[in-house]
CSV table of C-alpha atoms in Angstrom, one decimal:
chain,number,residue,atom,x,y,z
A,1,UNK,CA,0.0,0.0,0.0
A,2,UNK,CA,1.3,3.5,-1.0
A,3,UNK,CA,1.2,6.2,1.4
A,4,UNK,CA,-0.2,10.1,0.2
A,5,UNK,CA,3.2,12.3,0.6
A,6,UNK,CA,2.6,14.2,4.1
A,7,UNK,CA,0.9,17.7,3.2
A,8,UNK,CA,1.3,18.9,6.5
A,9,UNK,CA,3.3,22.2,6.8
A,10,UNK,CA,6.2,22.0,9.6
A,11,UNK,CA,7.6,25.3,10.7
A,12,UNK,CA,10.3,24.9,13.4
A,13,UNK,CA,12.1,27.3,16.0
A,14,UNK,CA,15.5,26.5,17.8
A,15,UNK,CA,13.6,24.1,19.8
A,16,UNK,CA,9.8,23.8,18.6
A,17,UNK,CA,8.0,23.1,15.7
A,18,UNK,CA,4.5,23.7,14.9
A,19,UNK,CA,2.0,21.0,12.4
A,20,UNK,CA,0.2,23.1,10.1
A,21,UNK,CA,-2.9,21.5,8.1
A,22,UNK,CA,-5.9,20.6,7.5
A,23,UNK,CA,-6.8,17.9,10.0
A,24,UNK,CA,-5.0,19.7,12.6
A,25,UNK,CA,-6.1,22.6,15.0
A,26,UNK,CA,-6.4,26.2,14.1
A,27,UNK,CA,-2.4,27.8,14.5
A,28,UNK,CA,-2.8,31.0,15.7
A,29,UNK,CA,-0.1,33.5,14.0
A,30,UNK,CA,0.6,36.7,16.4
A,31,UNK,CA,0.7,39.7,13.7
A,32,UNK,CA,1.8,42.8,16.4
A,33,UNK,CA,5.2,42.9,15.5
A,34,UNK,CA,4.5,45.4,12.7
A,35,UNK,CA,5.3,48.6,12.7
A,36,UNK,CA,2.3,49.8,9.9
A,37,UNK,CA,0.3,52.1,12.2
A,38,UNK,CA,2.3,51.6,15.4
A,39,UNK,CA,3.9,55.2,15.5
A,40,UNK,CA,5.2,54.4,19.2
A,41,UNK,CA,6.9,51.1,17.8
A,42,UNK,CA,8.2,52.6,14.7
A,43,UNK,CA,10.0,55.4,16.3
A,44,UNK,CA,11.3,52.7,18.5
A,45,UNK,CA,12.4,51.2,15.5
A,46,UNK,CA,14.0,53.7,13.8
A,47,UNK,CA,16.4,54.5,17.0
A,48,UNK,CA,17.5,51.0,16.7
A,49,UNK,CA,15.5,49.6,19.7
A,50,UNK,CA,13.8,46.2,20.1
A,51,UNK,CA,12.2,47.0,23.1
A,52,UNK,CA,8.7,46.9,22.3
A,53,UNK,CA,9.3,44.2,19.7
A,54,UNK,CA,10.3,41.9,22.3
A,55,UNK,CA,7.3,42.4,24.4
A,56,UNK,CA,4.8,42.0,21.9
A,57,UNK,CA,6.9,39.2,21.2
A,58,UNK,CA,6.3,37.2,24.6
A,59,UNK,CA,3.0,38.7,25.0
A,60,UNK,CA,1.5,37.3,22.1
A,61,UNK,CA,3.3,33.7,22.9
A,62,UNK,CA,2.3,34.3,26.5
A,63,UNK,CA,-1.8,34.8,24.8
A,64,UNK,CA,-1.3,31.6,23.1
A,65,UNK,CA,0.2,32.5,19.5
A,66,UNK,CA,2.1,29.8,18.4
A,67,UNK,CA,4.0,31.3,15.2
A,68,UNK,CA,5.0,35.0,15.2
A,69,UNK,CA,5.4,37.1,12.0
A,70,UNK,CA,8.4,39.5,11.9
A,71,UNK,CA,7.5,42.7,10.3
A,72,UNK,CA,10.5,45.3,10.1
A,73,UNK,CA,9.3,47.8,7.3
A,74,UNK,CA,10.0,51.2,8.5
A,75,UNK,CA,11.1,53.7,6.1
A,76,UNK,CA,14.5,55.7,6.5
A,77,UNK,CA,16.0,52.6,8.2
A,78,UNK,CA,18.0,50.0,7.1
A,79,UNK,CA,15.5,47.4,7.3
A,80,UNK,CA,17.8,44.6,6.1
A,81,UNK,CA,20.3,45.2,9.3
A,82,UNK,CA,16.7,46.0,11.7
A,83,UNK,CA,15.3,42.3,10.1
A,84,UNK,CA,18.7,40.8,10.9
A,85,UNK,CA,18.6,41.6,14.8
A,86,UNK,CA,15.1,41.3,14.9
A,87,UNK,CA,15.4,37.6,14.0
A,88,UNK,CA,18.2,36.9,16.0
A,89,UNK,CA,17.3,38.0,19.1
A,90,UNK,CA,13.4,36.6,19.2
A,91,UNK,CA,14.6,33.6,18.0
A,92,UNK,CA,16.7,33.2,21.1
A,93,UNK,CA,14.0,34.9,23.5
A,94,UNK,CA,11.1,32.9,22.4
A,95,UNK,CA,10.3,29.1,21.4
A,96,UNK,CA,7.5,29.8,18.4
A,97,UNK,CA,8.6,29.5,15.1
A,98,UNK,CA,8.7,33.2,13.1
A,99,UNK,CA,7.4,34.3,9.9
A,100,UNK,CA,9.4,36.6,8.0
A,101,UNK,CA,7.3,39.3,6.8
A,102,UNK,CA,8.5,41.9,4.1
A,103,UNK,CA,8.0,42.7,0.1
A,104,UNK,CA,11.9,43.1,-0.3
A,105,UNK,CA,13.7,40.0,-1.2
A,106,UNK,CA,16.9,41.3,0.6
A,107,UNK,CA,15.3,41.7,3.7
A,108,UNK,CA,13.5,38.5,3.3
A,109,UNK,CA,16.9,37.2,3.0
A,110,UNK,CA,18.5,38.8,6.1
A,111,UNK,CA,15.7,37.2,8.2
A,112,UNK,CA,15.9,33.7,6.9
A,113,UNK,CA,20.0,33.8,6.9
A,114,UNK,CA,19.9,34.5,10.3
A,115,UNK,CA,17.1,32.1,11.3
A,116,UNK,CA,17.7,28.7,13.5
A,117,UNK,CA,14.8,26.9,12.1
A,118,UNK,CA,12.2,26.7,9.8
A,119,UNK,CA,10.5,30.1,8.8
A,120,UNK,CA,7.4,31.0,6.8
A,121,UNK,CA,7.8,33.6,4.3
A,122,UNK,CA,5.0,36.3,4.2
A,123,UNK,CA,4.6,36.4,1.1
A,124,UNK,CA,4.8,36.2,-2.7
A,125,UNK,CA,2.0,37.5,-5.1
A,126,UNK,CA,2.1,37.5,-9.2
A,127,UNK,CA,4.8,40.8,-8.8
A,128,UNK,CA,7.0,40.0,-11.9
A,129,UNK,CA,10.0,42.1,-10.0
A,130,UNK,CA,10.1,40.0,-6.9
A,131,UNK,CA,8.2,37.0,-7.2
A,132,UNK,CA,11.5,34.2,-8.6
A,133,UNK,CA,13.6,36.2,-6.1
A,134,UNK,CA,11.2,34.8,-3.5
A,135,UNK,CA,10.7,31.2,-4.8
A,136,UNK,CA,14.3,31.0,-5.0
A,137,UNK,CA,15.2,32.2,-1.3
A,138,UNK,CA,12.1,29.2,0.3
A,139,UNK,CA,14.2,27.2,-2.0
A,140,UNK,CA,17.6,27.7,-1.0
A,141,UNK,CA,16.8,28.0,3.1
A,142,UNK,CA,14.1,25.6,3.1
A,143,UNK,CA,11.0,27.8,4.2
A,144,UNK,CA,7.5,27.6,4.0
A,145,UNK,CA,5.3,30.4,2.0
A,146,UNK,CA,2.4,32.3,2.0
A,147,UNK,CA,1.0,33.0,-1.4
A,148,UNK,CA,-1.0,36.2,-1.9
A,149,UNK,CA,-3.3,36.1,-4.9
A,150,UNK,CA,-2.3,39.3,-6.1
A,151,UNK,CA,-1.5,40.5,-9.2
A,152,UNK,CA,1.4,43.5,-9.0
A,153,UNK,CA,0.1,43.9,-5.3
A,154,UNK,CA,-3.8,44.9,-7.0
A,155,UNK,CA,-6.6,43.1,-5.6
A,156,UNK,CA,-8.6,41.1,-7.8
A,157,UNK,CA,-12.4,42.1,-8.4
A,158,UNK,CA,-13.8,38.5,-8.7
A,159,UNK,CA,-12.6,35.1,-6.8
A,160,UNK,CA,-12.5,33.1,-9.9
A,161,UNK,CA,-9.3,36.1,-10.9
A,162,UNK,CA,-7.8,35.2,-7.4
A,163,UNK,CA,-8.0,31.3,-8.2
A,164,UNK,CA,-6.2,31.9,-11.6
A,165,UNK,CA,-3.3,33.8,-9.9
A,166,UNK,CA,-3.0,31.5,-6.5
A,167,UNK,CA,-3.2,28.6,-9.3
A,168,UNK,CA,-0.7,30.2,-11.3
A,169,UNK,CA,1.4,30.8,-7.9
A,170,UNK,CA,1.1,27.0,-6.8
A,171,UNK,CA,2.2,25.8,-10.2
A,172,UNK,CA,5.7,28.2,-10.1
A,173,UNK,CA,6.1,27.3,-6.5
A,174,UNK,CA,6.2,23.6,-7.3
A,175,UNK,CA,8.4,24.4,-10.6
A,176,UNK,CA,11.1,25.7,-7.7
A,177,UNK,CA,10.9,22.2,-5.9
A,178,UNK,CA,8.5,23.4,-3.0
A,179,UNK,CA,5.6,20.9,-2.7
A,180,UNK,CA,2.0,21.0,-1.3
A,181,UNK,CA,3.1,20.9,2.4
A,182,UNK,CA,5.7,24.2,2.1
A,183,UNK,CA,2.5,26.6,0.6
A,184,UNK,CA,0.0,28.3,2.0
A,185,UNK,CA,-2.9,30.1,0.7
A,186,UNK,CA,-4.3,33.1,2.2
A,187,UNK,CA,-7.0,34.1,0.1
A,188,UNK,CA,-7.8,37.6,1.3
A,189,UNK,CA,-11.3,37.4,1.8
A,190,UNK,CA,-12.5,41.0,3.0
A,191,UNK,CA,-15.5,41.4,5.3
A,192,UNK,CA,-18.7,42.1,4.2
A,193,UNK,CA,-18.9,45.6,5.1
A,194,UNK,CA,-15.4,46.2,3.2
């Protein structure tokens, strides 16, 4: 008897890893460190402090996430260096595996470079300029992704437009060697009243 190949997605810390998939329980991603309309945090950021990074950090572990996404895009700063430290010292304050958040292939880079286990990427979308770049970096260190069905960062109008991109994503993610259980979909479904 044949066994399906193992879909599941595995994201791992220094000394944790987290099952991702279908049959398992909701994983609960902690999106504060972010610095997109968080002036206090920001400013932080832009003196070179991790601070208030760090406590969002354990206080989103400490309300139950279980991966954290890494967010370092603040203009004027060197974000590659900022994503660098960032990575290195949460990965080393807390257990939960990160996710390496950031449009900029270098700083994508920094993060993973630096990382101690197995990171999701946030994200890729259909953005001719950046989209190989990223395939090629979950490639090379072995992450997971999140694919954005976006075309050149618009929005689609209809679903069946989003399912021809994410399609279209899946099929150039699997042409770089990454199979069913290093992709994830987010589908950007908005609320009603957007």
């Amino acid at each position: 008897k044949r066994e399906l190949a193992d879909s599941n997605m595995y994201l791992t810390s220094r000394t944790k890893f987290v099952k991702i998939g279908h049959e398992q329980p909701t994983v609960i991603i902690g999106e504060r460190i972010n610095p997109t309309g968080r002036k206090v945090m920001a400013a932080e950021l832009k003196e070179g402090s991790l601070s208030m990074v760090k406590r969002d950090a354990l206080a989103q572990v400490n309300a139950g996430a279980q991966v954290l996404d890494v967010n370092m895009g603040v203009p004027g700063v060197s974000q590659v260096e900022l994503m660098r430290e960032a990575i290195t010292q949460l990965s080393m304050l807390v257990d939960a595996p990160l996710c390496i958040d950031s449009t900029d292939p270098k700083v994508i880079e920094a993060g993973l470079r630096y990382y101690p286990g197995r990171a999701l990427i946030n994200s890729v979308s259909d953005n001719p300029q950046t989209k190989q770049q990223i395939f090629d970096l979950a490639t090379k260190y072995g992450a997971a992704i999140i694919i954005l069905p976006l075309s050149e960062n618009k929005l689609p109008k209809t679903a069946q437009e989003r399912l021809e991109i994410a399609r279209q994503l899946i099929l150039d993610a699997k042409m770089h060697r990454l199979n069913d259980g290093d992709i994830m979909l987010d589908a950007l479904v908005l609320t009603v009243s957007t």
